[in-house]
Amino acid sequence: MLYSLSCQHEDWSADVRGSPSDLALLELSTPVEFNDYIQPVCLPEYQHQDFYPEDDCWISGWGDTKGSAFSLTD
């Protein structure tokens, strides 16, 4: 799948441990055909809300969720 435009987080650096700004957006060159494995992300409408340490938060993505002494190969 090819993309026509990419935008990565301005603070991203491969040298920063834990990759706190590991985020990018891609614009695809062609439309996606949805199927059982490819589905759109459903985003809620904007609501101003404060978050607290005891609040549950759900994330989605690829990669490590905990730090490790081992590095992954390409």
PDB file of C-alpha atoms in Angstrom:
ATOM      1  CA  MET A   1       0.000   0.000   0.000  1.00  0.00           C
ATOM      2  CA  LEU A   2       1.505   3.342  -1.058  1.00  0.00           C
ATOM      3  CA  TYR A   3       1.040   6.682   0.630  1.00  0.00           C
ATOM      4  CA  SER A   4       1.091  10.149  -0.902  1.00  0.00           C
ATOM      5  CA  LEU A   5       1.712  12.263   2.201  1.00  0.00           C
ATOM      6  CA  SER A   6       3.193  11.660   5.639  1.00  0.00           C
ATOM      7  CA  CYS A   7       3.379  13.808   8.735  1.00  0.00           C
ATOM      8  CA  GLN A   8       5.341  12.661  11.771  1.00  0.00           C
ATOM      9  CA  HIS A   9       5.320  14.201  15.243  1.00  0.00           C
ATOM     10  CA  GLU A  10       7.679  17.200  15.355  1.00  0.00           C
ATOM     11  CA  ASP A  11       9.349  15.936  18.573  1.00  0.00           C
ATOM     12  CA  TRP A  12       9.981  12.388  17.321  1.00  0.00           C
ATOM     13  CA  SER A  13      13.540  11.108  17.543  1.00  0.00           C
ATOM     14  CA  ALA A  14      14.929   7.599  17.111  1.00  0.00           C
ATOM     15  CA  ASP A  15      17.504   8.491  19.775  1.00  0.00           C
ATOM     16  CA  VAL A  16      14.925   9.053  22.537  1.00  0.00           C
ATOM     17  CA  ARG A  17      14.364   5.970  24.714  1.00  0.00           C
ATOM     18  CA  GLY A  18      10.730   4.895  24.824  1.00  0.00           C
ATOM     19  CA  SER A  19       9.720   6.945  21.768  1.00  0.00           C
ATOM     20  CA  PRO A  20       7.263   9.235  23.601  1.00  0.00           C
ATOM     21  CA  SER A  21       6.412  11.049  20.347  1.00  0.00           C
ATOM     22  CA  ASP A  22       6.174   7.923  18.173  1.00  0.00           C
ATOM     23  CA  LEU A  23       3.229   9.057  16.044  1.00  0.00           C
ATOM     24  CA  ALA A  24       2.671   9.702  12.348  1.00  0.00           C
ATOM     25  CA  LEU A  25      -0.260  10.236   9.992  1.00  0.00           C
ATOM     26  CA  LEU A  26      -0.334   8.919   6.435  1.00  0.00           C
ATOM     27  CA  GLU A  27      -2.514   9.876   3.489  1.00  0.00           C
ATOM     28  CA  LEU A  28      -2.945   6.827   1.288  1.00  0.00           C
ATOM     29  CA  SER A  29      -2.478   7.037  -2.488  1.00  0.00           C
ATOM     30  CA  THR A  30      -5.575   4.953  -3.189  1.00  0.00           C
ATOM     31  CA  PRO A  31      -8.791   4.334  -1.250  1.00  0.00           C
ATOM     32  CA  VAL A  32      -8.848   1.452   1.216  1.00  0.00           C
ATOM     33  CA  GLU A  33     -11.244  -1.432   0.707  1.00  0.00           C
ATOM     34  CA  PHE A  34     -12.594  -2.342   4.142  1.00  0.00           C
ATOM     35  CA  ASN A  35     -12.832  -6.015   5.080  1.00  0.00           C
ATOM     36  CA  ASP A  36     -12.670  -8.223   8.186  1.00  0.00           C
ATOM     37  CA  TYR A  37      -9.091  -7.087   8.850  1.00  0.00           C
ATOM     38  CA  ILE A  38      -9.185  -3.439   7.761  1.00  0.00           C
ATOM     39  CA  GLN A  39     -11.741  -1.194   9.445  1.00  0.00           C
ATOM     40  CA  PRO A  40     -12.009   2.559  10.062  1.00  0.00           C
ATOM     41  CA  VAL A  41     -11.202   3.940  13.489  1.00  0.00           C
ATOM     42  CA  CYS A  42     -14.277   5.286  15.261  1.00  0.00           C
ATOM     43  CA  LEU A  43     -13.404   8.528  17.014  1.00  0.00           C
ATOM     44  CA  PRO A  44     -15.680  10.125  19.586  1.00  0.00           C
ATOM     45  CA  GLU A  45     -16.894  13.675  19.207  1.00  0.00           C
ATOM     46  CA  TYR A  46     -14.709  16.219  20.976  1.00  0.00           C
ATOM     47  CA  GLN A  47     -15.550  16.746  24.620  1.00  0.00           C
ATOM     48  CA  HIS A  48     -13.387  18.771  26.964  1.00  0.00           C
ATOM     49  CA  GLN A  49     -12.446  16.342  29.684  1.00  0.00           C
ATOM     50  CA  ASP A  50      -9.732  16.274  32.310  1.00  0.00           C
ATOM     51  CA  PHE A  51      -7.935  12.975  32.864  1.00  0.00           C
ATOM     52  CA  TYR A  52      -6.642  11.767  36.211  1.00  0.00           C
ATOM     53  CA  PRO A  53      -4.150   9.008  37.152  1.00  0.00           C
ATOM     54  CA  GLU A  54      -6.945   6.665  38.260  1.00  0.00           C
ATOM     55  CA  ASP A  55      -8.829   7.022  34.929  1.00  0.00           C
ATOM     56  CA  ASP A  56      -8.810   4.151  32.422  1.00  0.00           C
ATOM     57  CA  CYS A  57      -7.319   4.946  29.024  1.00  0.00           C
ATOM     58  CA  TRP A  58      -7.272   2.754  25.892  1.00  0.00           C
ATOM     59  CA  ILE A  59      -4.638   3.002  23.176  1.00  0.00           C
ATOM     60  CA  SER A  60      -4.006   1.139  19.965  1.00  0.00           C
ATOM     61  CA  GLY A  61      -0.925   0.715  17.838  1.00  0.00           C
ATOM     62  CA  TRP A  62       2.169  -1.302  17.076  1.00  0.00           C
ATOM     63  CA  GLY A  63       5.321  -1.742  19.085  1.00  0.00           C
ATOM     64  CA  ASP A  64       6.371  -2.138  22.694  1.00  0.00           C
ATOM     65  CA  THR A  65       4.149  -1.211  25.605  1.00  0.00           C
ATOM     66  CA  LYS A  66       7.001  -1.543  28.129  1.00  0.00           C
ATOM     67  CA  GLY A  67      10.675  -0.645  27.998  1.00  0.00           C
ATOM     68  CA  SER A  68      13.171  -3.392  27.257  1.00  0.00           C
ATOM     69  CA  ALA A  69      16.918  -3.881  27.124  1.00  0.00           C
ATOM     70  CA  PHE A  70      16.453  -5.660  23.789  1.00  0.00           C
ATOM     71  CA  SER A  71      16.018  -3.896  20.464  1.00  0.00           C
ATOM     72  CA  LEU A  72      13.884  -5.147  17.599  1.00  0.00           C
ATOM     73  CA  THR A  73      15.315  -5.908  14.178  1.00  0.00           C
ATOM     74  CA  ASP A  74      13.880  -4.549  10.930  1.00  0.00           C
TER      75      ASP A  74
END
